XYZ file of C-alpha atoms in Angstrom:
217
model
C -86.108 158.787 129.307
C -86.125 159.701 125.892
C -89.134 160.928 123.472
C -88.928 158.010 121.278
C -89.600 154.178 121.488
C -88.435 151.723 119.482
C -91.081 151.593 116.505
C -90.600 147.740 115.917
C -91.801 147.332 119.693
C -95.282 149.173 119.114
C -97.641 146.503 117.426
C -101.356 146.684 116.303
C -102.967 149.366 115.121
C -103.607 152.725 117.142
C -107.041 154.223 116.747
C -106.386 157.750 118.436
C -109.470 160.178 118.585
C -109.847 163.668 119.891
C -112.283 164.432 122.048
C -115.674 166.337 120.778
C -116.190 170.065 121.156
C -116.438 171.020 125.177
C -117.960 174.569 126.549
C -114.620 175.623 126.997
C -114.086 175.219 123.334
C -116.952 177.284 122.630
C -116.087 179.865 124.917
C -112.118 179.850 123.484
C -111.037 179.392 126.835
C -107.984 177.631 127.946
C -108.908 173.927 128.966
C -105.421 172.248 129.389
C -105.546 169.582 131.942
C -108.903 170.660 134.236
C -110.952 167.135 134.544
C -113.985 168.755 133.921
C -115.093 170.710 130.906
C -118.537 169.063 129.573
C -119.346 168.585 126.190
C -121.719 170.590 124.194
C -124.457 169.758 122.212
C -121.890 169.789 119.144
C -119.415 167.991 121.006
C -122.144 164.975 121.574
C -122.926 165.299 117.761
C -119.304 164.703 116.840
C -119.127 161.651 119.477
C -122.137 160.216 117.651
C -120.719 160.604 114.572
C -117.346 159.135 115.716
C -119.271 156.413 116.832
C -121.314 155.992 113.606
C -118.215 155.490 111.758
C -115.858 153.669 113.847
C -118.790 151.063 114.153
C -118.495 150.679 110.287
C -115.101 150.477 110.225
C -114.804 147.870 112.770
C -117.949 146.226 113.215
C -120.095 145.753 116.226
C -118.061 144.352 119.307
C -114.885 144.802 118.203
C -111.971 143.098 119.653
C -110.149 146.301 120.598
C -108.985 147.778 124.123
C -110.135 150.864 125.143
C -108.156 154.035 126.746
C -108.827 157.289 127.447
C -107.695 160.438 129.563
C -108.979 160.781 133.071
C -110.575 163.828 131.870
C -114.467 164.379 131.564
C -114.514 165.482 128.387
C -112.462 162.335 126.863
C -114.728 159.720 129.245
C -117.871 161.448 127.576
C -116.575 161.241 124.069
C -116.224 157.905 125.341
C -119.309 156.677 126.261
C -120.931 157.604 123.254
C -118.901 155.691 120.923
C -118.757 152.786 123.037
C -122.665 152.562 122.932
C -122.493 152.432 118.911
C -119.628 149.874 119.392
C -121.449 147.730 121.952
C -118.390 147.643 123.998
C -118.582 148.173 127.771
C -117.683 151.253 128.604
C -116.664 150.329 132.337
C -113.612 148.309 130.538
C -111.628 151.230 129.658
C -108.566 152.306 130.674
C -108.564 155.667 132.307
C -105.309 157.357 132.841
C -103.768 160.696 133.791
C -100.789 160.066 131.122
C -103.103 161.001 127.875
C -105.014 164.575 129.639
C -104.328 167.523 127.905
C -101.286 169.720 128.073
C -100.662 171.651 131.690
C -101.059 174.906 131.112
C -100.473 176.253 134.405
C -101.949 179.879 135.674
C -103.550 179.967 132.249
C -105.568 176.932 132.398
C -109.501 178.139 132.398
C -108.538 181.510 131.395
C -110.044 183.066 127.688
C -107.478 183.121 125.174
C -107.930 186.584 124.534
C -107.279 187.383 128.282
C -104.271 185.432 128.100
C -103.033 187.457 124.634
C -103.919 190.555 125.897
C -101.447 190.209 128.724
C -98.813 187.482 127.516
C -98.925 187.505 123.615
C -100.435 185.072 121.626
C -100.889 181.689 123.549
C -101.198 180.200 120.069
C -98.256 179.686 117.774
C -99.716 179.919 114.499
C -97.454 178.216 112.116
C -97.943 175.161 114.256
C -101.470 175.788 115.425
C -99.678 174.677 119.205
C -100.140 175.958 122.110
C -97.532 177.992 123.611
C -96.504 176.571 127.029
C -97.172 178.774 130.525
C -94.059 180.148 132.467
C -95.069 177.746 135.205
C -96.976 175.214 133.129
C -96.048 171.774 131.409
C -93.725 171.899 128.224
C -94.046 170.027 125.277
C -91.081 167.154 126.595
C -92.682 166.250 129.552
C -95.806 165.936 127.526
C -93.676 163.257 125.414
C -91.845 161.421 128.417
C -95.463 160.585 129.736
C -97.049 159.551 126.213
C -93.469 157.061 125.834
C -94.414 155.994 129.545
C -98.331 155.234 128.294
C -96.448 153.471 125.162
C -94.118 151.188 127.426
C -97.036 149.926 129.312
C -99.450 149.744 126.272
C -98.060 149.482 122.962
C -96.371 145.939 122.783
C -99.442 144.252 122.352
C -100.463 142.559 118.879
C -104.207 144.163 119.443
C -106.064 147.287 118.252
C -106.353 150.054 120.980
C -108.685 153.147 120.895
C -107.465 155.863 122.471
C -109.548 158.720 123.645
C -107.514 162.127 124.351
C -107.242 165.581 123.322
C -105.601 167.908 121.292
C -102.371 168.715 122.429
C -101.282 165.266 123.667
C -102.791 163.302 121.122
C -100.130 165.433 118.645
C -97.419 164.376 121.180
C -98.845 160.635 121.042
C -99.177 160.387 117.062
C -95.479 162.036 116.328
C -94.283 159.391 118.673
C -95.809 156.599 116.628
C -94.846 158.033 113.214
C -91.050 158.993 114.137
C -91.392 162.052 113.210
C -88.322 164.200 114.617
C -88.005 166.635 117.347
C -90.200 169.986 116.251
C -87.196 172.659 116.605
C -89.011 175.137 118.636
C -90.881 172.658 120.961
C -88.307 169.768 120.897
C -90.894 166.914 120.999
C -91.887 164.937 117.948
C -95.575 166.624 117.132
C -97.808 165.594 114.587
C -100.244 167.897 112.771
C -103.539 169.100 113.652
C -106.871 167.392 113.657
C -110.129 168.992 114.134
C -112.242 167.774 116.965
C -114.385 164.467 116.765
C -111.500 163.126 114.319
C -109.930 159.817 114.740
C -106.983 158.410 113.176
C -105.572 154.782 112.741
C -101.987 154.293 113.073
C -99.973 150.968 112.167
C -96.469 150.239 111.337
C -95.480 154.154 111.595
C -98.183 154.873 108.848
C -100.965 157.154 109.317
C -104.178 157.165 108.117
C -107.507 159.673 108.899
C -110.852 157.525 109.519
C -112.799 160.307 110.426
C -112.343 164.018 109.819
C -113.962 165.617 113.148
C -116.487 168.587 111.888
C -115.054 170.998 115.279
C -112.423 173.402 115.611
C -108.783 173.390 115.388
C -107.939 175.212 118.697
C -106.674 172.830 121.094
């Protein structure tokens, strides 16, 4: 399996959000793919907000399908926005494909613990994350998303997708065609801040909502 699909094959448009902030985030640890991080009180104030402006982009009951990582954090964000959007929340999607990069023995571990004994977890030119020796690297996150895509992205609907910071950069260079980063060798788009959403059609990308959280992932 490759880390592209054919872009003429993905139709609709691709609402992709990232998750609001989580007390991991506020704590700067190390999240990766644990199920359960909960949101903070900031991290329900960006899902508001999300929700706020996605219902005035798209209306109330919107004809769109919903999907979102298996992880707490995403099915939170989740159910917040579906309440502005009047949409059922029990008719999403859940699936393991869009969690959060593996990050191994560092997952739920502070960043500084993991510096302080490994280096830097955070490449800062990218603003990615760095995989873990015995973690998930930044291919296998693409061969999953280009799974997700062969199951979901044919379809001549709208999708939200609910995810997280890592992946969802996997996901969106994917859908724009961007080419292989040279250090991680997956297609990654840039960063978005927490509670942002973006709406991709035809390989164009365009930012609905800039999130008011953090950049680390």
């Amino acid at each position: 399996m490759t880390a592209s699909v054919p872009l003429a094959t993905l139709k609709g448009r691709f609402f992709i959000a990232r998750h609001g902030e989580t007390v991991f985030n506020a704590a700067a640890r190390l999240q990766g793919d644990r199920v359960h991080t909960p949101l903070t009180r900031a991290g329900f104030a960006q899902a508001d907000t999300m929700g706020q402006e996605l219902r005035a982009y798209l209306g109330a009951k919107p004809d769109i399908e919903l999907h979102v990582s298996s992880a707490g954090r995403a099915l939170q964000t989740l159910a917040i926005i579906t309440e502005h959007l009047q949409l059922d929340w029990h008719s999403a999607r859940g699936d393991d494909r869009l969690k959060e990069i593996g990050m191994g023995s560092y997952g739920g571990k502070y960043y500084a613990h993991v510096a302080e004994e490994y280096g830097d977890i955070v490449d800062r030119d990218t603003m990615l994350l760095r995989p873990a020796p015995d973690g998930e690297n930044y291919m296998q996150i693409a061969m999953r998303m280009v799974d997700w895509l062969g199951d979901h992205g044919a379809g001549d609907g709208d999708r939200l997708i609910i995810m997280h910071g890592i992946s969802s950069r996997v996901l969106r260079g994917i859908l724009l065609e961007l080419p292989p980063d040279e250090t991680y060798g997956a297609p990654v788009a840039g960063s978005l801040t927490q509670g942002s959403i973006v709406c991709i059609e035809n390989g164009v990308e365009q930012v609905i909502i800039e999130g008011k959280g953090g950049q680390r992932a």
